[in-house]
Structure formats: structure tokens, C-alpha cells
CSV table of C-alpha atoms in Angstrom, one decimal:
chain,number,residue,atom,x,y,z
S,10,MET,CA,-66.1,35.0,-29.3
S,11,TRP,CA,-64.3,35.8,-26.1
S,12,ARG,CA,-65.5,32.8,-24.5
S,13,GLY,CA,-63.4,30.9,-27.2
S,14,VAL,CA,-60.5,32.3,-27.5
S,15,ALA,CA,-59.8,32.2,-23.5
S,16,SER,CA,-60.5,28.2,-24.3
S,17,ASN,CA,-57.7,28.0,-27.1
S,18,ALA,CA,-55.5,30.0,-24.6
S,19,LEU,CA,-56.6,27.6,-21.5
S,20,THR,CA,-55.4,24.6,-23.7
S,21,PHE,CA,-52.5,26.2,-25.1
S,22,LEU,CA,-51.5,27.1,-21.7
S,23,ILE,CA,-52.0,23.1,-20.3
S,24,VAL,CA,-50.0,22.3,-23.4
S,25,GLY,CA,-47.3,24.4,-23.0
S,26,LEU,CA,-47.0,23.1,-19.2
S,27,PHE,CA,-47.1,19.5,-20.2
S,28,LEU,CA,-44.8,19.6,-22.7
S,29,ALA,CA,-42.5,22.0,-20.5
S,30,GLY,CA,-42.5,18.9,-18.3
S,31,GLY,CA,-41.8,16.7,-20.2
S,32,VAL,CA,-39.0,18.5,-21.0
S,33,ILE,CA,-37.8,18.5,-17.9
S,34,LEU,CA,-38.0,14.8,-16.9
S,35,TRP,CA,-36.4,14.0,-20.1
S,36,GLY,CA,-33.4,16.3,-19.0
S,37,ARG,CA,-33.7,14.9,-15.4
S,38,GLY,CA,-33.3,11.4,-17.6
S,39,GLN,CA,-30.6,12.8,-19.8
S,40,TYR,CA,-28.8,14.2,-16.0
S,41,GLU,CA,-29.0,11.3,-13.9
S,42,GLY,CA,-29.2,8.0,-16.2
S,43,PRO,CA,-26.3,6.1,-17.1
S,44,GLY,CA,-23.9,8.5,-19.7
S,45,PRO,CA,-22.5,7.5,-23.2
S,46,LEU,CA,-19.3,7.1,-22.5
S,47,ALA,CA,-17.7,3.5,-24.0
S,48,ASP,CA,-14.5,3.2,-22.3
S,49,ALA,CA,-12.8,5.2,-19.2
S,50,ILE,CA,-11.3,8.8,-19.7
S,51,CYS,CA,-8.7,10.5,-17.7
S,52,LEU,CA,-10.1,13.9,-17.2
S,53,GLN,CA,-7.9,16.9,-16.7
S,54,VAL,CA,-9.6,19.6,-14.8
S,55,GLU,CA,-6.9,22.7,-14.6
S,56,ARG,CA,-6.5,25.0,-12.1
S,57,GLY,CA,-8.9,28.2,-12.7
S,58,THR,CA,-10.8,26.7,-15.8
S,59,SER,CA,-14.3,27.3,-15.7
S,60,PHE,CA,-17.7,24.5,-15.9
S,61,ARG,CA,-18.6,25.6,-19.3
S,62,ARG,CA,-14.9,24.5,-20.4
S,63,VAL,CA,-15.0,21.3,-18.4
S,64,SER,CA,-18.5,20.7,-19.9
S,65,ARG,CA,-17.5,21.1,-23.7
S,66,ASN,CA,-14.8,19.1,-22.9
S,67,LEU,CA,-16.3,15.9,-21.6
S,68,GLU,CA,-19.1,15.9,-24.5
S,69,SER,CA,-16.3,16.2,-27.1
S,70,GLN,CA,-14.6,12.9,-25.3
S,71,GLY,CA,-18.4,11.7,-25.8
S,72,ALA,CA,-18.5,11.5,-21.9
S,73,VAL,CA,-22.0,13.4,-21.3
S,74,SER,CA,-24.6,13.5,-24.3
S,75,SER,CA,-25.0,17.4,-23.9
S,76,ALA,CA,-22.9,20.4,-22.0
S,77,SER,CA,-25.8,21.7,-21.1
S,78,ILE,CA,-27.6,19.5,-19.7
S,79,PHE,CA,-24.6,18.8,-18.1
S,80,ARG,CA,-23.8,22.5,-16.6
S,81,VAL,CA,-27.7,23.0,-15.8
S,82,GLY,CA,-28.3,20.2,-14.0
S,83,ALA,CA,-25.0,20.9,-11.8
S,84,ASP,CA,-26.5,24.3,-11.5
S,85,TYR,CA,-29.4,23.4,-10.3
S,86,GLN,CA,-27.6,21.1,-7.6
S,87,GLY,CA,-25.7,24.7,-6.4
S,88,LYS,CA,-22.3,22.8,-7.6
S,89,THR,CA,-20.5,24.9,-10.5
S,90,ASP,CA,-19.0,27.1,-7.8
S,91,GLN,CA,-16.9,23.7,-6.6
S,92,LEU,CA,-15.5,23.0,-9.5
S,93,LYS,CA,-11.8,21.0,-7.7
S,94,ALA,CA,-8.3,21.2,-9.9
S,95,GLY,CA,-7.1,17.6,-10.7
S,96,SER,CA,-7.1,14.4,-12.8
S,97,TYR,CA,-10.3,12.6,-12.9
S,98,LEU,CA,-11.0,8.9,-13.6
S,99,VAL,CA,-14.3,9.3,-15.4
S,100,GLU,CA,-15.5,5.6,-15.9
S,101,PRO,CA,-18.0,4.1,-18.5
S,102,GLY,CA,-21.9,4.4,-18.0
S,103,ALA,CA,-21.2,7.1,-15.7
S,104,SER,CA,-24.3,9.6,-15.7
S,105,MET,CA,-23.5,13.6,-16.1
S,106,GLU,CA,-24.3,13.4,-12.2
S,107,GLN,CA,-21.9,11.0,-11.0
S,108,ILE,CA,-19.6,13.1,-12.9
S,109,VAL,CA,-20.2,16.3,-11.5
S,110,ASP,CA,-19.8,14.9,-8.4
S,111,VAL,CA,-16.2,13.3,-9.0
S,112,VAL,CA,-14.8,17.3,-10.3
S,113,THR,CA,-17.0,19.0,-7.3
S,114,ARG,CA,-16.2,16.5,-4.4
S,115,GLY,CA,-12.7,17.2,-3.8
S,116,GLY,CA,-9.9,15.0,-2.2
S,117,ALA,CA,-7.0,13.6,-4.4
S,118,SER,CA,-7.2,13.3,-8.0
S,119,THR,CA,-7.9,9.5,-9.3
S,120,CYS,CA,-5.6,9.2,-12.2
S,121,GLY,CA,-2.9,10.9,-14.1
S,122,THR,CA,0.6,10.5,-12.9
S,123,GLU,CA,1.3,9.5,-9.2
S,124,ILE,CA,5.2,9.4,-7.9
S,125,VAL,CA,5.6,6.9,-5.4
S,126,TYR,CA,8.3,6.3,-3.0
S,127,ARG,CA,8.9,2.3,-2.4
S,128,ILE,CA,10.6,1.9,1.0
S,129,GLY,CA,12.1,-1.7,0.8
S,130,VAL,CA,14.2,-4.1,2.8
S,131,ASN,CA,17.0,-3.1,0.7
S,132,ARG,CA,16.9,0.5,-0.5
S,133,LEU,CA,14.4,3.1,-1.7
S,134,SER,CA,13.3,3.5,-4.7
S,135,ALA,CA,11.5,6.4,-6.8
S,136,GLN,CA,8.7,5.4,-9.7
S,137,VAL,CA,6.1,7.6,-11.9
S,138,ARG,CA,3.6,5.8,-12.9
S,139,GLU,CA,0.2,6.1,-15.0
S,140,LEU,CA,-3.1,4.9,-14.5
S,141,ASP,CA,-4.0,3.4,-17.8
S,142,PRO,CA,-8.3,4.4,-17.9
S,143,ALA,CA,-8.7,1.4,-20.3
S,144,ASP,CA,-7.9,-1.3,-18.1
S,145,ASN,CA,-7.6,1.0,-14.9
S,146,ARG,CA,-4.1,-0.5,-14.5
S,147,PHE,CA,-0.8,1.6,-13.4
S,148,VAL,CA,2.0,2.1,-16.4
S,149,GLU,CA,5.4,3.1,-14.8
S,150,ARG,CA,7.2,5.0,-17.2
S,151,VAL,CA,10.1,5.2,-14.8
S,152,ALA,CA,12.2,3.9,-11.7
S,153,PHE,CA,15.4,5.2,-9.8
S,154,GLN,CA,16.7,5.2,-6.3
S,155,PRO,CA,16.9,9.0,-4.7
S,156,GLY,CA,20.4,10.0,-3.6
S,157,VAL,CA,22.2,6.8,-5.8
S,158,GLU,CA,21.2,7.2,-9.6
S,159,GLU,CA,20.6,10.6,-11.5
S,160,THR,CA,17.1,12.4,-11.5
S,161,PRO,CA,15.1,11.6,-14.2
S,162,GLU,CA,14.1,14.6,-16.3
S,163,LEU,CA,10.5,12.9,-16.4
S,164,TYR,CA,10.5,12.7,-12.7
S,165,THR,CA,11.3,16.6,-12.6
S,166,GLU,CA,8.7,17.6,-14.7
S,167,LYS,CA,6.1,15.6,-13.0
S,168,ARG,CA,7.1,17.3,-9.4
S,169,ALA,CA,6.1,20.4,-11.1
S,170,GLU,CA,3.4,19.9,-12.1
S,171,GLN,CA,0.0,20.8,-9.2
S,172,ASP,CA,-2.2,17.3,-10.0
S,173,THR,CA,0.5,14.9,-9.8
S,174,ARG,CA,-0.3,12.3,-6.9
S,175,TYR,CA,2.2,10.5,-3.9
S,176,ARG,CA,2.4,8.2,-2.3
S,177,VAL,CA,4.2,6.0,-0.1
S,178,ALA,CA,4.5,2.6,-0.1
S,179,LEU,CA,5.9,0.6,3.2
S,180,ALA,CA,7.4,-3.1,2.5
S,181,GLU,CA,6.7,-5.6,4.9
S,182,GLY,CA,10.1,-6.5,6.9
S,183,VAL,CA,11.7,-2.8,7.0
S,184,THR,CA,13.0,-1.4,10.3
S,185,SER,CA,12.4,1.9,11.6
S,186,TRP,CA,15.9,3.2,11.2
S,187,GLN,CA,15.1,2.1,7.3
S,188,VAL,CA,11.7,4.0,7.5
S,189,VAL,CA,12.9,7.4,8.7
S,190,ASP,CA,15.2,7.5,6.8
S,191,ALA,CA,13.5,7.3,3.5
S,192,LEU,CA,11.4,9.6,4.9
S,193,ARG,CA,14.1,12.2,5.5
S,194,ASN,CA,15.4,11.6,1.6
S,195,MET,CA,11.2,12.5,0.2
S,196,GLU,CA,11.6,16.1,-0.6
S,197,VAL,CA,7.8,16.1,-0.9
S,198,LEU,CA,7.6,15.8,2.4
S,199,GLU,CA,8.7,18.7,4.9
S,200,GLY,CA,9.7,18.4,9.1
S,201,ASP,CA,12.1,16.6,11.0
S,202,VAL,CA,11.7,13.7,13.2
S,203,ALA,CA,12.9,13.8,16.5
S,204,GLU,CA,13.3,10.1,17.2
S,205,ILE,CA,13.1,6.5,15.5
S,206,PRO,CA,9.5,5.2,16.9
S,207,PRO,CA,9.7,1.8,18.1
S,208,GLU,CA,10.7,-1.3,16.4
S,209,GLY,CA,7.3,-3.1,14.5
S,210,ALA,CA,5.7,0.0,15.5
S,211,LEU,CA,4.5,1.1,11.7
S,212,ALA,CA,2.5,-0.5,10.0
S,213,PRO,CA,3.8,-1.3,6.3
S,214,ASP,CA,1.2,-0.1,3.6
S,215,SER,CA,0.3,2.3,1.0
S,216,TYR,CA,-0.2,5.9,2.6
S,217,GLU,CA,-1.3,8.9,-0.4
S,218,VAL,CA,0.7,12.3,0.8
S,219,ARG,CA,0.6,15.7,-0.6
S,220,PRO,CA,3.7,17.6,-0.7
S,221,GLY,CA,4.0,20.1,2.2
S,222,ASP,CA,2.9,16.7,4.5
S,223,VAL,CA,4.9,16.9,7.5
S,224,ARG,CA,7.1,13.3,7.9
S,225,ALA,CA,6.3,13.2,12.1
S,226,GLU,CA,2.5,13.3,11.2
S,227,LEU,CA,3.2,10.6,8.6
S,228,LEU,CA,4.7,8.1,11.4
S,229,ALA,CA,2.2,8.7,13.5
S,230,GLN,CA,-0.4,7.8,10.9
S,231,MET,CA,1.5,4.5,10.3
S,232,ALA,CA,1.8,3.6,13.9
S,233,GLU,CA,-1.6,4.2,14.6
S,234,ARG,CA,-2.6,1.8,11.8
S,235,GLN,CA,-0.4,-0.3,12.9
S,236,GLU,CA,-1.5,-0.2,16.6
S,237,ALA,CA,-5.0,-1.1,15.3
S,238,ILE,CA,-3.7,-4.3,13.7
S,239,VAL,CA,-2.0,-5.9,16.3
S,240,SER,CA,-5.3,-5.4,18.4
S,241,GLU,CA,-7.2,-7.2,15.9
S,242,ALA,CA,-4.5,-9.6,15.6
S,243,TRP,CA,-4.3,-9.9,19.6
S,244,THR,CA,-8.3,-10.2,20.0
S,245,SER,CA,-8.4,-12.8,17.6
S,246,ARG,CA,-5.2,-15.4,18.8
S,247,ASP,CA,-5.9,-19.0,19.2
S,248,PRO,CA,-5.9,-19.4,23.3
S,249,ASP,CA,-2.9,-21.5,25.2
S,250,LEU,CA,-0.2,-19.4,22.8
S,251,PRO,CA,3.0,-19.2,24.9
S,252,LEU,CA,2.7,-15.5,24.2
S,253,GLU,CA,1.8,-13.1,27.2
S,254,THR,CA,1.2,-9.5,25.8
S,255,PRO,CA,0.3,-7.9,22.1
S,256,GLU,CA,4.0,-7.2,22.5
S,257,ASP,CA,4.9,-10.2,22.3
S,258,LEU,CA,2.7,-11.0,19.7
S,259,LEU,CA,3.9,-8.2,17.8
S,260,THR,CA,7.9,-9.3,18.5
S,261,LEU,CA,7.1,-13.1,17.2
S,262,ALA,CA,5.1,-11.9,14.1
S,263,SER,CA,8.6,-9.3,13.4
S,264,ILE,CA,10.8,-13.1,13.1
S,265,ILE,CA,8.1,-14.7,10.9
S,266,GLU,CA,8.4,-11.6,8.9
S,267,LYS,CA,11.7,-11.8,8.1
S,268,GLU,CA,12.2,-15.9,8.3
S,269,THR,CA,9.4,-16.4,5.7
S,270,GLY,CA,9.8,-15.9,1.6
S,271,VAL,CA,6.7,-17.6,0.7
S,272,ALA,CA,3.4,-15.7,1.7
S,273,GLU,CA,1.9,-19.3,2.3
S,274,GLU,CA,4.6,-20.4,4.9
S,275,ARG,CA,3.6,-17.6,7.2
S,276,GLU,CA,1.4,-19.7,9.6
S,277,THR,CA,3.5,-23.0,9.3
S,278,VAL,CA,6.7,-20.9,10.2
S,279,ALA,CA,4.8,-19.7,13.0
S,280,SER,CA,4.3,-22.5,14.3
S,281,VAL,CA,7.8,-23.9,14.4
S,282,PHE,CA,8.3,-21.0,16.7
S,283,ILE,CA,5.4,-21.8,19.0
S,284,ASN,CA,6.1,-25.0,19.5
S,285,ARG,CA,9.7,-24.3,20.4
S,286,LEU,CA,8.6,-21.5,22.6
S,287,ASN,CA,6.0,-24.4,24.1
S,288,ARG,CA,8.8,-27.0,24.9
S,289,GLY,CA,11.4,-24.4,26.4
S,290,MET,CA,14.0,-24.7,23.4
S,291,ARG,CA,15.8,-21.7,22.1
S,292,LEU,CA,14.1,-20.1,18.4
S,293,GLN,CA,17.3,-20.2,16.7
S,294,THR,CA,17.1,-17.9,14.3
S,295,ASP,CA,19.5,-16.0,11.7
S,296,PRO,CA,17.6,-12.4,11.6
S,297,THR,CA,17.6,-12.1,15.2
S,298,VAL,CA,21.2,-12.6,15.3
S,299,ILE,CA,21.7,-10.2,12.5
S,300,TYR,CA,19.9,-7.4,14.2
S,301,GLY,CA,22.1,-7.3,17.0
S,302,VAL,CA,24.8,-6.6,14.7
S,303,THR,CA,23.1,-4.1,13.0
S,304,LYS,CA,20.6,-3.0,15.0
S,305,GLY,CA,18.3,-2.4,12.5
S,306,GLN,CA,20.2,0.4,10.7
S,307,GLY,CA,21.1,-0.8,7.2
S,308,VAL,CA,21.3,-4.2,5.8
S,309,LEU,CA,24.3,-6.4,7.0
S,310,GLY,CA,25.4,-7.4,3.3
S,311,ARG,CA,27.1,-10.7,4.2
S,312,GLY,CA,26.4,-13.8,5.8
S,313,LEU,CA,26.8,-13.9,9.4
S,314,ARG,CA,30.5,-15.1,11.0
S,315,ARG,CA,30.1,-17.8,13.3
S,316,SER,CA,31.7,-15.1,16.1
S,317,GLU,CA,28.6,-13.8,15.8
S,318,LEU,CA,26.0,-16.6,15.8
S,319,ARG,CA,27.8,-17.3,19.4
S,320,GLU,CA,27.8,-13.6,20.6
S,321,ALA,CA,25.8,-12.9,23.3
S,322,THR,CA,23.3,-9.4,22.3
S,323,PRO,CA,20.0,-8.9,23.9
S,324,TRP,CA,18.3,-10.5,19.7
S,325,ASN,CA,20.5,-13.3,19.4
S,326,THR,CA,17.9,-16.1,19.7
S,327,TYR,CA,21.5,-19.1,19.6
S,328,VAL,CA,21.9,-17.3,22.8
S,329,ILE,CA,19.1,-15.8,24.5
S,330,GLU,CA,16.3,-18.0,26.4
S,331,GLY,CA,12.4,-17.0,24.4
S,332,LEU,CA,11.8,-13.8,22.6
S,333,PRO,CA,13.8,-10.8,22.0
S,334,PRO,CA,13.1,-8.1,23.9
S,335,THR,CA,12.1,-6.0,21.3
S,336,PRO,CA,10.6,-6.7,17.6
S,337,ILE,CA,13.6,-7.3,15.3
S,338,ALA,CA,11.2,-4.8,11.9
S,339,ASN,CA,8.1,-4.0,11.4
S,340,PRO,CA,5.9,-7.1,10.0
S,341,GLY,CA,2.6,-6.6,7.8
S,342,ARG,CA,-1.1,-7.9,8.9
S,343,ALA,CA,0.0,-11.6,7.6
S,344,SER,CA,2.3,-12.3,9.6
S,345,LEU,CA,0.3,-10.8,12.5
S,346,MET,CA,-2.6,-12.7,12.1
S,347,ALA,CA,0.0,-15.8,11.8
S,348,ALA,CA,1.9,-15.3,14.9
S,349,GLY,CA,-1.8,-15.3,16.2
S,350,GLN,CA,-3.1,-18.0,14.3
S,351,PRO,CA,-0.3,-20.3,13.7
S,352,ALA,CA,-0.4,-23.6,11.7
S,353,ASP,CA,-1.4,-27.0,14.0
S,354,THR,CA,1.6,-28.8,13.4
S,355,THR,CA,4.8,-30.9,15.5
S,356,TYR,CA,7.4,-29.1,13.3
S,357,VAL,CA,10.4,-28.1,15.4
S,358,PHE,CA,12.9,-27.1,12.3
S,359,PHE,CA,12.6,-25.1,9.2
S,360,VAL,CA,15.7,-25.0,6.3
S,361,ALA,CA,15.9,-22.9,3.0
S,362,ASP,CA,14.8,-25.6,0.2
S,363,GLY,CA,16.4,-23.8,-2.3
S,364,THR,CA,13.0,-22.3,-4.1
S,365,GLY,CA,12.8,-19.8,-1.3
S,366,GLY,CA,10.6,-21.6,0.4
S,367,HIS,CA,11.6,-24.0,3.5
S,368,ALA,CA,11.7,-27.9,4.2
S,369,PHE,CA,10.1,-28.4,7.7
S,370,ALA,CA,11.0,-31.0,10.0
S,371,GLU,CA,9.8,-32.8,13.0
S,372,THR,CA,13.3,-34.3,14.6
S,373,LEU,CA,16.8,-33.4,14.8
S,374,ASP,CA,17.5,-36.2,12.0
S,375,GLU,CA,15.4,-35.3,9.3
S,376,HIS,CA,16.3,-31.7,9.6
S,377,ASN,CA,20.1,-32.4,9.4
S,378,ARG,CA,18.9,-34.4,6.2
S,379,ASN,CA,17.7,-31.2,4.9
S,380,VAL,CA,20.3,-29.2,5.6
S,381,ALA,CA,22.6,-31.4,4.0
S,382,ARG,CA,20.3,-31.0,1.4
S,383,TRP,CA,20.7,-27.6,1.1
S,384,ARG,CA,24.3,-27.5,1.3
S,385,GLU,CA,23.9,-29.4,-2.1
S,386,ILE,CA,22.0,-27.2,-3.7
S,387,GLU,CA,23.9,-24.2,-2.4
S,388,ALA,CA,27.6,-26.0,-3.8
S,389,GLU,CA,25.8,-27.0,-7.3
S,390,ARG,CA,24.9,-23.0,-7.2
S,391,ALA,CA,28.6,-22.1,-6.5
S,392,ASN,CA,29.7,-24.5,-9.5
S,393,GLN,CA,27.5,-23.2,-11.9
S,394,SER,CA,28.4,-19.3,-10.9
S,395,ASP,CA,32.0,-20.1,-11.0
S,396,ASP,CA,31.7,-22.2,-14.3
S,397,GLY,CA,29.2,-19.1,-15.8
């Protein structure tokens, strides 16, 4: 009898172990496999919240099939005490394991509200935008010019929220003075800037920042990024260009940046300047004259005077030979690459064509005809403006 009891007990034990193993395998599959979420969500994890509350929130939004399995899996990985406050984008079909990694990894929030400070050629603007999880695109909530327009209430509200993200976006063609002036007007940053960085030394790009970041350190990051891009453009440049140093390339790129209104024309614009340098012709480009007047400290805000075109400044390429001594703005990657790899043309002239682009020419006669056509367009627009 005892032998039969022992046999039955052993059988039950084996079955129990198999069942337990099956449950573990099933639970592991639930934890590591694709989740049930059909549409992306923005998960808000408030400071001081518990892992239990987060798991229930995820379950209620259909992101996980079981809050219990979510917690057990996180506990098994030793991550239940690593929860980070913030706003996190949970993608459709994300597994529990992936979600745990997102909310415990740390770093910046990946969705929710973002305040973007845009440093443009003509102005500084602040934009409050929110990521729409449905299509992973930002929707603008409000925008204004700090120091010029009244501060919107929504901006003030979002500045007070701890999970708001911040970004500084630098446009191509801004000057170093404009960048520093704008950074000084951003209340999210701290610290003084001892001196203006050299012209052209800052990379136009988007930079994520946090409240309390130091202005000088952000400028150093911009400079480090630009140095790497200039090095890449110089290393990959075409042979036999009339450029002796990476600084020459940077200066030429800054002129290309200021002269190019249509992105597709960069290489062609670059070719005009390269051809003129090869032929010993003066570059004769208006943005260099403007820089000689403003020194990069703001926008001229009017047309150039004839006297300014004739005035001898270190940057006036109607007067000086070759390239100016320094860049006239901070060029972006595309202009830097165009300076090192210009189009293969014989153009030595260009003028505006009325569409935002340019009409290019090989001869002076052809160029004069293009200029005459541009004058006609200007006159037509002036008449239309007067009629309006």
C-alpha cells in the first residue's frame, strides 16, 4: 500500500513540476513576446509613483495583458526599484520587457511636451509642441518670440512641469553673435558666456538641453560637432580645389550658406565661387558686404547702399581678392560638403531668378540679360504692391 501511495505522490510531484514549468514558460512568453497594444501611447510616470501603479496603468490602457506578469518580470530582472519619472512613448506591439526597459533606462522623456527654442537668422522663437503618439508627429500648441511678445500662459505652465523636454534648434546661416545673444535670453539655461565663439565654429543642428544646463558647455558641444563636420568635409573634398586649409573651406561654405535659397543649388553656387577663385576673379557677393557692415551682430534690415559696396572692409569681396579672412556665418553640413564637392560647371555668374533660386551664366552678356530680367521682376512686384 505504502508503495502505491509513494508512487502516486511521485506522479503528482512530476505533474506539478511540469505544470509549474509550463506556467513559467507561458509567463516568460507573455513577458518577452509582442504586446497587445494596437496604437502607440504616451505613458506618464509621475515622480514618486510605484511600479504597481504603473503596471495597472499599462494594463488599463491595453499595453500589457497582465499587470502581475509585468511586475514579476521586472522584479526577476531586478528593475522594480529603477523606475524613472518622465513621459515615454510606448510603441504598438511593445513587449513587457521592452516597456520595462523604457521606463527604467533613464535619460530624456521620449514623448509628451517639448519646448523648442529656435535660433533663426531673423529672430529667436519659442515653440511649445506635443508628440501625437498616433502618428509620432509633433503638434504645435503655441509659439512666440521671447522678449518681444507676451509670454503665453501655456508656456509658463509647461515650464513648471518636471517632465517637459527642451531643445535648442540652430538654423543654418546664423552668426555666432546671434547664437550667444539668443542663449542669453533662454531662461532654461544658466551661466555667462565670456566671449563670442569664432564665426563659423558652431554647428547648426538640434540640441537637447535640460533646465540648469550651462550656456558655455552647450556652445562647446556645438563647436565640437562643427569641428567634426568640417574635418569630414575637408577629408572628402575634391582634389585640386583652390582651398589651402579647412578654414578656407569653412569660410567658403559660410558664403554658400548665405547665398543659397534653394537647397538643390548649393553645389552649383559653390561651383561659381570655385570657378571665380580659379580664374582670379573677385567673388563679389553681397552677404560679405553685409557682414562687413553688421559684423554679424543682427540683421541689416535694408538694402545695401552703393557706398557700402565700394567701402573697403576685410570682408567686402567686391574690393578684396579671394576669400574674406573669416567666415560670415555658421554654415550647415550641406554647405560644407558643397564647398568641398562643388558641381562641375563653367558658371561664373548668378543672380536671383524670382523663384527663390538663381539664374546662372557663363558669360557677362548672358549674366546681364539675367540681371535685366530680375530687374523687370522687381519692378513688376513693386507695381503690384503699389496697386494692392
